[in-house]
Coordinates of C-alpha atoms in Angstrom, one line a residue:
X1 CA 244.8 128.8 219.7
X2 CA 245.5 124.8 219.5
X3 CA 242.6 124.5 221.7
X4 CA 239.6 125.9 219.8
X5 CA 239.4 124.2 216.5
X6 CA 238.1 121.4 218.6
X7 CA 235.5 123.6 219.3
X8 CA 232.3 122.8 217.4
X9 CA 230.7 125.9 215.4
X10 CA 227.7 127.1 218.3
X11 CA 230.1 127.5 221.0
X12 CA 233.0 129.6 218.5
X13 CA 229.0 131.8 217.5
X14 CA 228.2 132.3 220.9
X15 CA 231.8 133.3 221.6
X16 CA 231.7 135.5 218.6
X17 CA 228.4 137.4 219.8
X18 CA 230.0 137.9 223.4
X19 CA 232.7 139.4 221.9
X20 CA 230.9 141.6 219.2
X21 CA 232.2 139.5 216.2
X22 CA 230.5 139.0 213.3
X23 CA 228.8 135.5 213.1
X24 CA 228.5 135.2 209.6
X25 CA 231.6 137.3 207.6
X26 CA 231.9 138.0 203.9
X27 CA 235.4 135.4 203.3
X28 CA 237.3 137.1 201.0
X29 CA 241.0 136.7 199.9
X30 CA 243.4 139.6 199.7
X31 CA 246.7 139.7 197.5
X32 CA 249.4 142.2 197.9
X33 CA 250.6 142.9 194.1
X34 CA 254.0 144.2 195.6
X35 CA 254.8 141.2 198.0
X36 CA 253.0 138.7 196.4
X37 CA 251.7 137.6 199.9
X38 CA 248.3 136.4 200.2
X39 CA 245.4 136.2 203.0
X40 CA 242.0 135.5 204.1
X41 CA 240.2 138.4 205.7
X42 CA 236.9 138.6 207.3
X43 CA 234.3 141.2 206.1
X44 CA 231.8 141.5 208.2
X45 CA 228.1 141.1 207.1
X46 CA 226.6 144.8 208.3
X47 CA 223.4 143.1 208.4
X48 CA 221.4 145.2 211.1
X49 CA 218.8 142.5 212.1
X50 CA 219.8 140.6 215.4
X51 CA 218.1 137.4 213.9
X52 CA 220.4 137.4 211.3
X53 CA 223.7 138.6 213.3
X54 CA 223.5 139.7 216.8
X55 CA 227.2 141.4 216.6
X56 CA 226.7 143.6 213.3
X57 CA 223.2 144.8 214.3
X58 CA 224.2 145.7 217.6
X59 CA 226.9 147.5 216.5
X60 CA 224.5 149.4 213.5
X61 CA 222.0 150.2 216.6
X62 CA 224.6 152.2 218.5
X63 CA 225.6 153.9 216.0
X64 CA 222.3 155.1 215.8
X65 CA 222.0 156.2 219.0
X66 CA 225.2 158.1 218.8
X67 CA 223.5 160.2 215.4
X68 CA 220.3 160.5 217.9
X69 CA 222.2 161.7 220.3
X70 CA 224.4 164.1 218.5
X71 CA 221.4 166.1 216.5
X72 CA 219.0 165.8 219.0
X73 CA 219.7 169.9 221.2
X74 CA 222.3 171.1 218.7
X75 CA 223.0 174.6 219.6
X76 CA 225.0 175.2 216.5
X77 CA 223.4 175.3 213.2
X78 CA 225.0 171.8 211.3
X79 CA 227.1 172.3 207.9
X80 CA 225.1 170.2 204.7
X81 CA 226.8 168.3 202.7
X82 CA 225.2 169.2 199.7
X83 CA 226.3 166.0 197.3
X84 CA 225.2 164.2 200.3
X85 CA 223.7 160.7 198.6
X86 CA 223.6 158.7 201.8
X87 CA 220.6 156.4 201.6
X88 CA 219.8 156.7 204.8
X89 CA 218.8 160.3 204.9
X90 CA 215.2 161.2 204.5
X91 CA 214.1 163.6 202.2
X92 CA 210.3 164.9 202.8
X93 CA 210.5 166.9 199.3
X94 CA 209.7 170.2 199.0
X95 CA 208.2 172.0 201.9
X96 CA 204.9 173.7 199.6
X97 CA 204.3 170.7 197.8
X98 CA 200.3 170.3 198.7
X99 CA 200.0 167.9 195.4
X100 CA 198.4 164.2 195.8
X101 CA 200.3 161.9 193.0
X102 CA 199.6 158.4 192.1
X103 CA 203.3 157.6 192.8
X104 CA 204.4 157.7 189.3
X105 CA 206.4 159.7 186.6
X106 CA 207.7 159.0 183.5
X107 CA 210.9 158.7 182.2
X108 CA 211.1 162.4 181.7
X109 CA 210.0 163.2 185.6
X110 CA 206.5 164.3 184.8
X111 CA 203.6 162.9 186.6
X112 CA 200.0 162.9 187.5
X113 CA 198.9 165.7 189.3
X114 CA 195.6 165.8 191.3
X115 CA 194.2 168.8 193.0
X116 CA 195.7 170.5 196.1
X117 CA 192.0 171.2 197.0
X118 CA 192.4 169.7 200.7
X119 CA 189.1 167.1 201.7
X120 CA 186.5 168.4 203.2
X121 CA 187.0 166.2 206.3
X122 CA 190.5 167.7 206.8
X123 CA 191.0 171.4 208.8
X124 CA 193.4 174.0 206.7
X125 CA 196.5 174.5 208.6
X126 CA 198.1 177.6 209.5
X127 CA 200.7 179.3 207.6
X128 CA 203.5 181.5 209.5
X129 CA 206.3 183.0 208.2
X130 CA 209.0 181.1 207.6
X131 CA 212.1 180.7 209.9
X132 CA 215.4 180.0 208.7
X133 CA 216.7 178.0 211.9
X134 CA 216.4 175.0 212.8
X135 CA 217.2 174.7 216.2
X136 CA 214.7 174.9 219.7
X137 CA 213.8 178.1 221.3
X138 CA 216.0 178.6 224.0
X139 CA 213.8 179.6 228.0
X140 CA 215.4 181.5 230.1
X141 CA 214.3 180.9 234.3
X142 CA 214.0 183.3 237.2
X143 CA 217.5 182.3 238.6
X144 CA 219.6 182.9 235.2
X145 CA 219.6 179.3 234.2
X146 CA 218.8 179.2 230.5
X147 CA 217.0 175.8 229.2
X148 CA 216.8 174.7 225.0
X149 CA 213.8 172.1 225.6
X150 CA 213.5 169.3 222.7
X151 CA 210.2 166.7 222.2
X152 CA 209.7 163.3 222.1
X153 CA 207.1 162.7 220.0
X154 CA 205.2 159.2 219.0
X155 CA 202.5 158.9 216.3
X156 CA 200.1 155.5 215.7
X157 CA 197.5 154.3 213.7
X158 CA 194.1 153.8 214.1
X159 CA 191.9 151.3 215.5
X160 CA 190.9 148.4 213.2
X161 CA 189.2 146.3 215.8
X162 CA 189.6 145.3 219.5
X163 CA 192.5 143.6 220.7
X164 CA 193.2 141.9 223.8
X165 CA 196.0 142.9 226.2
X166 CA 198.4 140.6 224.0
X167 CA 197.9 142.5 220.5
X168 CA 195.5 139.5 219.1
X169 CA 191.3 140.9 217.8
X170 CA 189.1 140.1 219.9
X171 CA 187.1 139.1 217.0
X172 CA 189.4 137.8 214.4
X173 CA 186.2 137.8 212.2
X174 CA 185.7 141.8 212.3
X175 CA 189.2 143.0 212.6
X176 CA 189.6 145.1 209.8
X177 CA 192.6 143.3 208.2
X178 CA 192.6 144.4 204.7
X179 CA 192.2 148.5 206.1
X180 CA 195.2 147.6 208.2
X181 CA 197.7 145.8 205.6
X182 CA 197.0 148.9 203.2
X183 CA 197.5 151.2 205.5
X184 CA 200.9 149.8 206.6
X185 CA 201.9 149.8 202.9
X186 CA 201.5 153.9 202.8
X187 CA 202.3 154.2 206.3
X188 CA 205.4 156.0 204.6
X189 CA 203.9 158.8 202.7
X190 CA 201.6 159.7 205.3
X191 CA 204.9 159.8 207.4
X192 CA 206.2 162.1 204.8
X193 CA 202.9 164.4 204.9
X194 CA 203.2 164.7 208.3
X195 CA 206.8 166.6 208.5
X196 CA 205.8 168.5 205.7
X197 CA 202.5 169.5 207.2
X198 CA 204.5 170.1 210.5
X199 CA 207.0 172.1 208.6
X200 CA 204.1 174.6 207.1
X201 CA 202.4 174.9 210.0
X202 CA 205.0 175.8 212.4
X203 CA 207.2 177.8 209.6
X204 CA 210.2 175.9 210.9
X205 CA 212.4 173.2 209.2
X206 CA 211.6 170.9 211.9
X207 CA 214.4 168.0 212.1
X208 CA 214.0 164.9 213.4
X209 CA 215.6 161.6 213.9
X210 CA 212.5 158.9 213.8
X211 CA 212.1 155.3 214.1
X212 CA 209.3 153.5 212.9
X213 CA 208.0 150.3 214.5
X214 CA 204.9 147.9 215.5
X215 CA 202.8 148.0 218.1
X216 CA 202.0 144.8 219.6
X217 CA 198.8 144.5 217.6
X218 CA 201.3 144.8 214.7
X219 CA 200.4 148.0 213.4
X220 CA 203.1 150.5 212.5
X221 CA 203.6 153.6 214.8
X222 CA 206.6 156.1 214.7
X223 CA 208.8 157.5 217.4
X224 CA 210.5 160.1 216.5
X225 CA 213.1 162.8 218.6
X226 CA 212.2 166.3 217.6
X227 CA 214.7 169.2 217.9
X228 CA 213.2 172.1 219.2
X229 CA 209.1 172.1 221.2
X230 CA 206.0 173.2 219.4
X231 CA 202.4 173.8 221.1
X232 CA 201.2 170.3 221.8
X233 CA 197.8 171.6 220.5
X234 CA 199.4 172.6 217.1
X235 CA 200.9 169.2 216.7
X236 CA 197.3 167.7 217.0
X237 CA 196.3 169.6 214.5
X238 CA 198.6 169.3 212.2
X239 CA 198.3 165.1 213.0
X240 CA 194.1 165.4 212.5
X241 CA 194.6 167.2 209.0
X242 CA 197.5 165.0 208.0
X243 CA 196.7 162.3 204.7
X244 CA 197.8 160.7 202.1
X245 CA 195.6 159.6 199.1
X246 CA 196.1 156.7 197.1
X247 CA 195.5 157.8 193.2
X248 CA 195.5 154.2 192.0
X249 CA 192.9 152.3 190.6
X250 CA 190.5 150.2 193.1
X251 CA 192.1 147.0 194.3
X252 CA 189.1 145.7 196.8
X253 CA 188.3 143.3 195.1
X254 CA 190.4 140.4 192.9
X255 CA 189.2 139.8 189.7
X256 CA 191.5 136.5 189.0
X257 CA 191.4 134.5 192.1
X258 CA 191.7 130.5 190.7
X259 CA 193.4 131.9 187.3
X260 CA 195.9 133.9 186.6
X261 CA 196.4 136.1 183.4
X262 CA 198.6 134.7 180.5
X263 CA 201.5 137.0 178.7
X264 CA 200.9 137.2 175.2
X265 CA 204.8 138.1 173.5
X266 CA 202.8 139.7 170.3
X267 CA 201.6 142.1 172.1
X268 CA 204.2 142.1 174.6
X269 CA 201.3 142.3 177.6
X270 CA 199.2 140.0 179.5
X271 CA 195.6 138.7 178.4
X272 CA 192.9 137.1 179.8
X273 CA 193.1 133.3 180.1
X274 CA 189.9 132.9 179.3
X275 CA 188.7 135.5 176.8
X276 CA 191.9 136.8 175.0
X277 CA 191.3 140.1 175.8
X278 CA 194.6 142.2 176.7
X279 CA 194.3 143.9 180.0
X280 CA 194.7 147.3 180.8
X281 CA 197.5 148.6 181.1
X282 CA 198.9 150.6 184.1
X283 CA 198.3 153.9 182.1
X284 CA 195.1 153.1 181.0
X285 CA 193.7 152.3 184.1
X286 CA 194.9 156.0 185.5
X287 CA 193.0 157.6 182.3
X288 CA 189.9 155.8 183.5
X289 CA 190.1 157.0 187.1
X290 CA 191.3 160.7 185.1
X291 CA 187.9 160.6 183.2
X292 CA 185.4 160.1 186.3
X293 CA 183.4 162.7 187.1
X294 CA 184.1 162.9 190.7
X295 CA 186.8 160.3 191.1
X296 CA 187.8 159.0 194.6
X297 CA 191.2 157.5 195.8
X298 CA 191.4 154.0 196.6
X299 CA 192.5 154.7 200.3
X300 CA 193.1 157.4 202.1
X301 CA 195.7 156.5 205.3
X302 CA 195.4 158.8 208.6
X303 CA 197.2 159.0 211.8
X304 CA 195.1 157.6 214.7
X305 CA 194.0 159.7 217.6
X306 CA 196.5 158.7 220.6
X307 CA 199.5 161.2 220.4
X308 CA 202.2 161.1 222.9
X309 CA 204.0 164.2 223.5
X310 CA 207.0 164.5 225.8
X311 CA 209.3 167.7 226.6
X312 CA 213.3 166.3 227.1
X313 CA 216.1 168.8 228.2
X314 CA 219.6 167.7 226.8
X315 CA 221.9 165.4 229.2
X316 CA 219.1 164.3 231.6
X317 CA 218.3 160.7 231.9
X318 CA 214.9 161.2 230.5
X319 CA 216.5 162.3 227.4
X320 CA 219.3 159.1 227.4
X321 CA 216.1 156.5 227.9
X322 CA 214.5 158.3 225.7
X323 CA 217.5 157.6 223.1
X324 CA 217.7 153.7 224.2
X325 CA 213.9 153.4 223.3
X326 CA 214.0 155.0 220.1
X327 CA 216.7 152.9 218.6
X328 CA 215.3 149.8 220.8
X329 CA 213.7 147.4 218.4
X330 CA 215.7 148.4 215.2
X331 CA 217.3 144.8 215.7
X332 CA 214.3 142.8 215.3
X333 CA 212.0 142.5 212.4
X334 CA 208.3 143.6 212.2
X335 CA 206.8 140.7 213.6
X336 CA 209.0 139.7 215.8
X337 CA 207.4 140.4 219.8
X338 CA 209.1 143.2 221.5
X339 CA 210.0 140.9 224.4
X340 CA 211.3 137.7 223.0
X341 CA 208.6 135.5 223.9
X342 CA 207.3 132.9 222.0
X343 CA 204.2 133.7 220.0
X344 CA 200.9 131.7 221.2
X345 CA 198.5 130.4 218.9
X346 CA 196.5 133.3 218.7
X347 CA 199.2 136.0 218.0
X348 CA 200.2 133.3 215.1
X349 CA 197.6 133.3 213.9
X350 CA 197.4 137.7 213.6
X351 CA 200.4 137.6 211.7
X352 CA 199.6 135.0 209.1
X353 CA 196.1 136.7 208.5
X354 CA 198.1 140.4 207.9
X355 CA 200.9 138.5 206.0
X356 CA 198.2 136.9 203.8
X357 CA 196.3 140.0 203.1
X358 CA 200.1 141.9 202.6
X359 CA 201.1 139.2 200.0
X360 CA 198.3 139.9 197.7
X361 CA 198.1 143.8 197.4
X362 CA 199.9 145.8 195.2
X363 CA 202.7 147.5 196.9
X364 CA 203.7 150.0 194.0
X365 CA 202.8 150.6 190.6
X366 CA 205.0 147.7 188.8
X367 CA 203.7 145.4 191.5
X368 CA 203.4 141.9 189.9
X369 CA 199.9 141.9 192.1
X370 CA 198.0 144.2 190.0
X371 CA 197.6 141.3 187.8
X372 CA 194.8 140.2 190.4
X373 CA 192.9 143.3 189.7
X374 CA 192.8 142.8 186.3
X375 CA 195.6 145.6 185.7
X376 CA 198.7 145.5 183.9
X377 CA 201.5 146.8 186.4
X378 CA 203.3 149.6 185.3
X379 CA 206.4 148.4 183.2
X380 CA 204.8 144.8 182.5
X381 CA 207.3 142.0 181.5
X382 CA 207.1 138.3 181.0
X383 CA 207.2 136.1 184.3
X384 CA 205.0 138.0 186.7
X385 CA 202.5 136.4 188.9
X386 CA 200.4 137.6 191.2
X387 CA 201.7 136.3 195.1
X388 CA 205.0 136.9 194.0
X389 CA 206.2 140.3 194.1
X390 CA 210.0 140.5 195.2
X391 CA 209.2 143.2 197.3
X392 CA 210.2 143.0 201.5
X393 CA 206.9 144.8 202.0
X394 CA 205.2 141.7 201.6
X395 CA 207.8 139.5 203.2
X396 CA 206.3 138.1 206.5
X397 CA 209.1 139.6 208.8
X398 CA 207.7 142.8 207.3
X399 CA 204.4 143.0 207.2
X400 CA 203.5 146.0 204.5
X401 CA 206.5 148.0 206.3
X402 CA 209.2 147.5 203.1
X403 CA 210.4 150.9 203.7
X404 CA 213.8 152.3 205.6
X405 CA 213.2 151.7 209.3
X406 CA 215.0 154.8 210.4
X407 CA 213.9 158.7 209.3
X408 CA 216.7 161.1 209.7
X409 CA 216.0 164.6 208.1
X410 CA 219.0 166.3 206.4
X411 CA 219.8 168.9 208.7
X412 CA 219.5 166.8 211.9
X413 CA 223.6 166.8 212.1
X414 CA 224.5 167.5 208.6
X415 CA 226.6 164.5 208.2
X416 CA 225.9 160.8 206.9
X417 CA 226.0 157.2 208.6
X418 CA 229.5 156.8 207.4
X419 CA 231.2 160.3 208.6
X420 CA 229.2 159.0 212.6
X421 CA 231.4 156.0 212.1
X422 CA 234.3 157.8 211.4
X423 CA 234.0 160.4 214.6
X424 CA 233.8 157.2 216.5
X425 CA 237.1 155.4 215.6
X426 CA 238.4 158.9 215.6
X427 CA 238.0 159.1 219.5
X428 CA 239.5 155.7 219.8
X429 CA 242.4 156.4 218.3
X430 CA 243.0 159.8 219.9
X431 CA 242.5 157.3 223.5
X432 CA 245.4 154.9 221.9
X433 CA 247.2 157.9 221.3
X434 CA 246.9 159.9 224.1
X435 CA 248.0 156.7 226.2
X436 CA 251.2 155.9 223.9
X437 CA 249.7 152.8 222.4
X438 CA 250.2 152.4 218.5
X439 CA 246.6 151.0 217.3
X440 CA 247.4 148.5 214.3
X441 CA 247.1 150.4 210.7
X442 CA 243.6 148.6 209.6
X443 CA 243.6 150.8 206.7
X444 CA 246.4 148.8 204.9
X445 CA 244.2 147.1 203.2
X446 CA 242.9 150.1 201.8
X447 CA 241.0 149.8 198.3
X448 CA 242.8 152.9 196.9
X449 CA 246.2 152.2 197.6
X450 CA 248.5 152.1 195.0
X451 CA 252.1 150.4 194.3
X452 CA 255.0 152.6 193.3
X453 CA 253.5 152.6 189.2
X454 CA 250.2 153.9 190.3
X455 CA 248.7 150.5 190.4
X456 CA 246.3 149.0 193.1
X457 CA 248.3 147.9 195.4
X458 CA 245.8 145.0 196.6
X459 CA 243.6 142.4 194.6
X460 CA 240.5 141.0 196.2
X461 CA 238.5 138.0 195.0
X462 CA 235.8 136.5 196.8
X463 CA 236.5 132.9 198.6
X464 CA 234.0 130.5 197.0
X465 CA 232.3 127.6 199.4
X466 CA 234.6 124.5 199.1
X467 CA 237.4 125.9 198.1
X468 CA 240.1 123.7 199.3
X469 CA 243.1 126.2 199.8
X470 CA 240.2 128.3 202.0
X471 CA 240.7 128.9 206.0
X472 CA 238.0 127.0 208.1
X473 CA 235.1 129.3 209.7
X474 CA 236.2 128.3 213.3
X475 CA 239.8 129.4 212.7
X476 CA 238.6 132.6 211.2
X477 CA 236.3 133.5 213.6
X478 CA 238.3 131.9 216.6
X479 CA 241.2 133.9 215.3
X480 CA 238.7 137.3 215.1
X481 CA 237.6 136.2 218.8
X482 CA 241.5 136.5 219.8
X483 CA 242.3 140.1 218.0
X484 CA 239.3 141.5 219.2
X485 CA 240.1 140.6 222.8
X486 CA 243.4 141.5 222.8
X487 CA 242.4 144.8 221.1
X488 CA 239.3 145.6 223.4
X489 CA 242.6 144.8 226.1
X490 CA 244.3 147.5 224.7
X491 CA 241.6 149.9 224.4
X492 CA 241.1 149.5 228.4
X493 CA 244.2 149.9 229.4
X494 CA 244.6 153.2 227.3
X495 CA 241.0 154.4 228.5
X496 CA 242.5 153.9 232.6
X497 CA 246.0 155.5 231.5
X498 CA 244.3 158.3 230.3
X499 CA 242.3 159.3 233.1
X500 CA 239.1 160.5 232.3
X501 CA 236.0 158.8 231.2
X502 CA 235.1 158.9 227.6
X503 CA 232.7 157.2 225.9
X504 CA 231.7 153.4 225.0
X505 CA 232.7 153.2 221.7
X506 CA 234.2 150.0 221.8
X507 CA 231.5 148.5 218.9
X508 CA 234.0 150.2 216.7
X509 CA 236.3 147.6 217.4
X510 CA 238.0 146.4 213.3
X511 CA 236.2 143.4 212.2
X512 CA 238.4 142.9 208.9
X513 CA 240.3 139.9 210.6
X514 CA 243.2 137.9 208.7
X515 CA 243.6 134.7 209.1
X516 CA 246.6 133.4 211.6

């Protein structure tokens, strides 16, 4: 250990990265109420994009692959948690809901309901009886073997103009960029539509695990593992009649370009900077699109025409690629290309003209953008300004896309991110067991322990840059570096002691790190 703290900082990183360590830990300081001792540990950062830490989003990606994985040809219907709240379930809503909304509700959960008339350029769907199971439809073969088939299926957008074999429009001039930013903005409720339209149409709760990602034009497109196959001519229907229509007043054109409206605190609203006049507010401007005679949505987002469809039988290596490619770009933000190269000029030049149009359209209904149309968002307060919404949608490594990146339906394997992470340290230590090696008790520092009085046993305040009694970042992480080789030793040895294979699960290697 004498040796590394004259180690500069990009070395002790890129050690840190070999080694699965997080780069950029949350310093915190830990005091034991019943010893009085004190420490520095390391939280680690859980960010899941690579550009921000290499280690932590690697380690978030495979644990995504193992929930693929595990719900992907269930044989055995999964147990629900039924007060499950993790955030990174997806919930489609109810199955029969055939409604179009404008995205809103009041405080009391009503909201604006339009008719569930479907267009006239959309087919009606069929409707079977319902099935109560979600799992595939198991084939039985000639010599006794009996197959449960699953799908890979991947959904895109349409065309907004031609693009060259590098994702860049041909004609920058005719691209239909404004079409393509508000289409990437809903690109999640037409998502939504789609499983429930699937859903209806099939009469199965169809589960899948999905993953949503850009094309090298940039537009979003979803890949998604399916449990269970369905007629590959059913799922194009069901993808032609899926929509979703945007009940919100027009935004195609800005009213205030070179001015901006002014809040008024009288009248507790914005006004025109010229004129005085207040603007309308968000519910007004739905009561004038409720009073049209034939009213229209603002935009109506649809699939695109190419499908890709793929059958997968469980344990083949079809089905593992199949798993690596789904989770593959989760790491890496929406504008970031797939392979790593640098952008040219041209591709540059894409993203800052779909970044520009992203920053100025509203994103939701309290969007500080609707100011630009000459609306008062929904909830208006003092300080908004149009540009300047705090939403990710309309952060350039995002590109419209500010929703969850992964789509897990509930019943996929009826248990949440955190009970996955669980099952994997559970195998480790059943290895370390199983091989007589005593793995170190990391929950010591468990937030609900209590002293002898009932108590918390431990205090933790955050460390604070420049605090002088603070641990150095290269002896923290140098120190991390050292435990988690001498732990990934241990977990080795235990594997070869124990014989058999078992899996790679050595990205559940502790990060919470003391200092020496």
């Amino acid at each position: 250990m004498s040796a590394l703290p004259r180690l500069d900082d990009d070395t002790v990183r890129g050690l840190a990265v070999a080694e699965r360590v997080c780069v950029r830990p949350i310093m915190s300081k830990l005091t034991d109420t019943l010893t009085g001792d004190t420490r520095t540990v390391l939280i680690p950062c859980g960010s899941t994009r690579e550009a921000v830490c290499p280690s932590c989003a690697d380690r978030a990606r495979r644990l995504r692959m193992q929930q693929c994985r595990e719900g992907w040809h269930l044989t055995v219907e999964p147990l629900i948690n039924t007060n499950d709240d993790d955030d990174t379930q997806d919930d489609t809503g109810p199955e029969d809901d055939d409604t179009d909304t404008d995205g809103d509700g009041d405080d009391s959960g009503s909201r604006r309901v339009r008719s569930t008339r479907r267009r006239d350029d959309a087919d009606d769907l069929p409707r079977p009886p319902k099935q109560h199971t979600t799992l595939g439809r198991e084939f039985d073969t000639p010599d006794g073997k009996t197959y449960r088939p699953s799908m890979f299926l991947t959904l895109t957008m349409p065309s907004y103009g031609r693009v060259t074999r590098e994702g860049v429009p041909v004609d920058p001039g005719s691209y239909d960029y404004h079409r393509a930013a508000l289409d990437a903005l809903h690109f999640p409720k037409v998502v939504d539509r789609f499983w429930q339209n699937m859903r209806r149409a099939t009469g199965v709760p169809v589960q899948y695990f999905a993953a949503v990602e850009p094309q090298r034009r940039l537009a979003p497109h979803l890949h998604a593992a399916v449990r269970g196959t369905f007629p590959r001519a059913l799922i194009r229907q069901v993808v032609a009649a899926t929509y979703h229509q945007v009940w919100w007043p027009r935004h195609d054109e800005p009213v205030y370009v070179d001015r901006v409206p002014v809040w008024d605190e009288q009248t507790a609203g914005y006004r025109d900077p010229d004129t005085g006049q207040v603007l309308p507010t968000w519910d007004d401007a739905l009561d004038q699109l409720d009073a049209e005679v034939d009213p229209e949505p603002a935009h109506v987002v649809r699939f695109g025409t190419q499908i890709d469809m793929q059958g997968i039988l469980v344990g083949t290596p079809a089905a593992d690629r199949r798993v690596g490619y789904l989770t593959k770009y989760l790491t890496k933000n929406i504008s970031d290309d797939p392979n790593d190269d640098e952008p040219s000029a041209a591709r540059r030049a894409h993203i800052d003209r779909i970044a520009e149009e992203v920053r100025w359209l509203p994103c939701s209904p309290t969007c500080a953008n609707w100011l630009r149309y000459g609306i008062q968002p929904k909830n208006a307060r003092a300080g908004l300004a149009p540009g300047l919404c705090r939403s990710k949608a309309h952060d350039r490594d995002h590109l419209g896309l500010g929703g969850r990146r992964v789509l897990v339906s509930r019943k996929w394997t009826g248990k949440t991110l955190t009970e996955h992470k669980a099952d994997r340290a559970a195998v480790v230590r059943t290895v370390l067991a199983d091989a007589g090696v005593e793995m170190d008790d990391h929950g010591e520092f468990s937030a609900t322990a209590t002293r002898p009085d009932g108590q918390p046993r431990y205090h933790w305040s955050t460390v604070k840059p420049g605090d002088t009694d603070a641990p150095s970042y290269l002896r923290l992480i140098a120190h991390a570096i050292t435990r988690r080789q001498a732990w990934r030793e241990q977990y080795e040895a235990a594997k070869n002691r124990a014989g058999p294979p078992t899996p790679d699960l050595s990205a559940t290697v502790p990060q919470a790190a003391p200092a020496a």
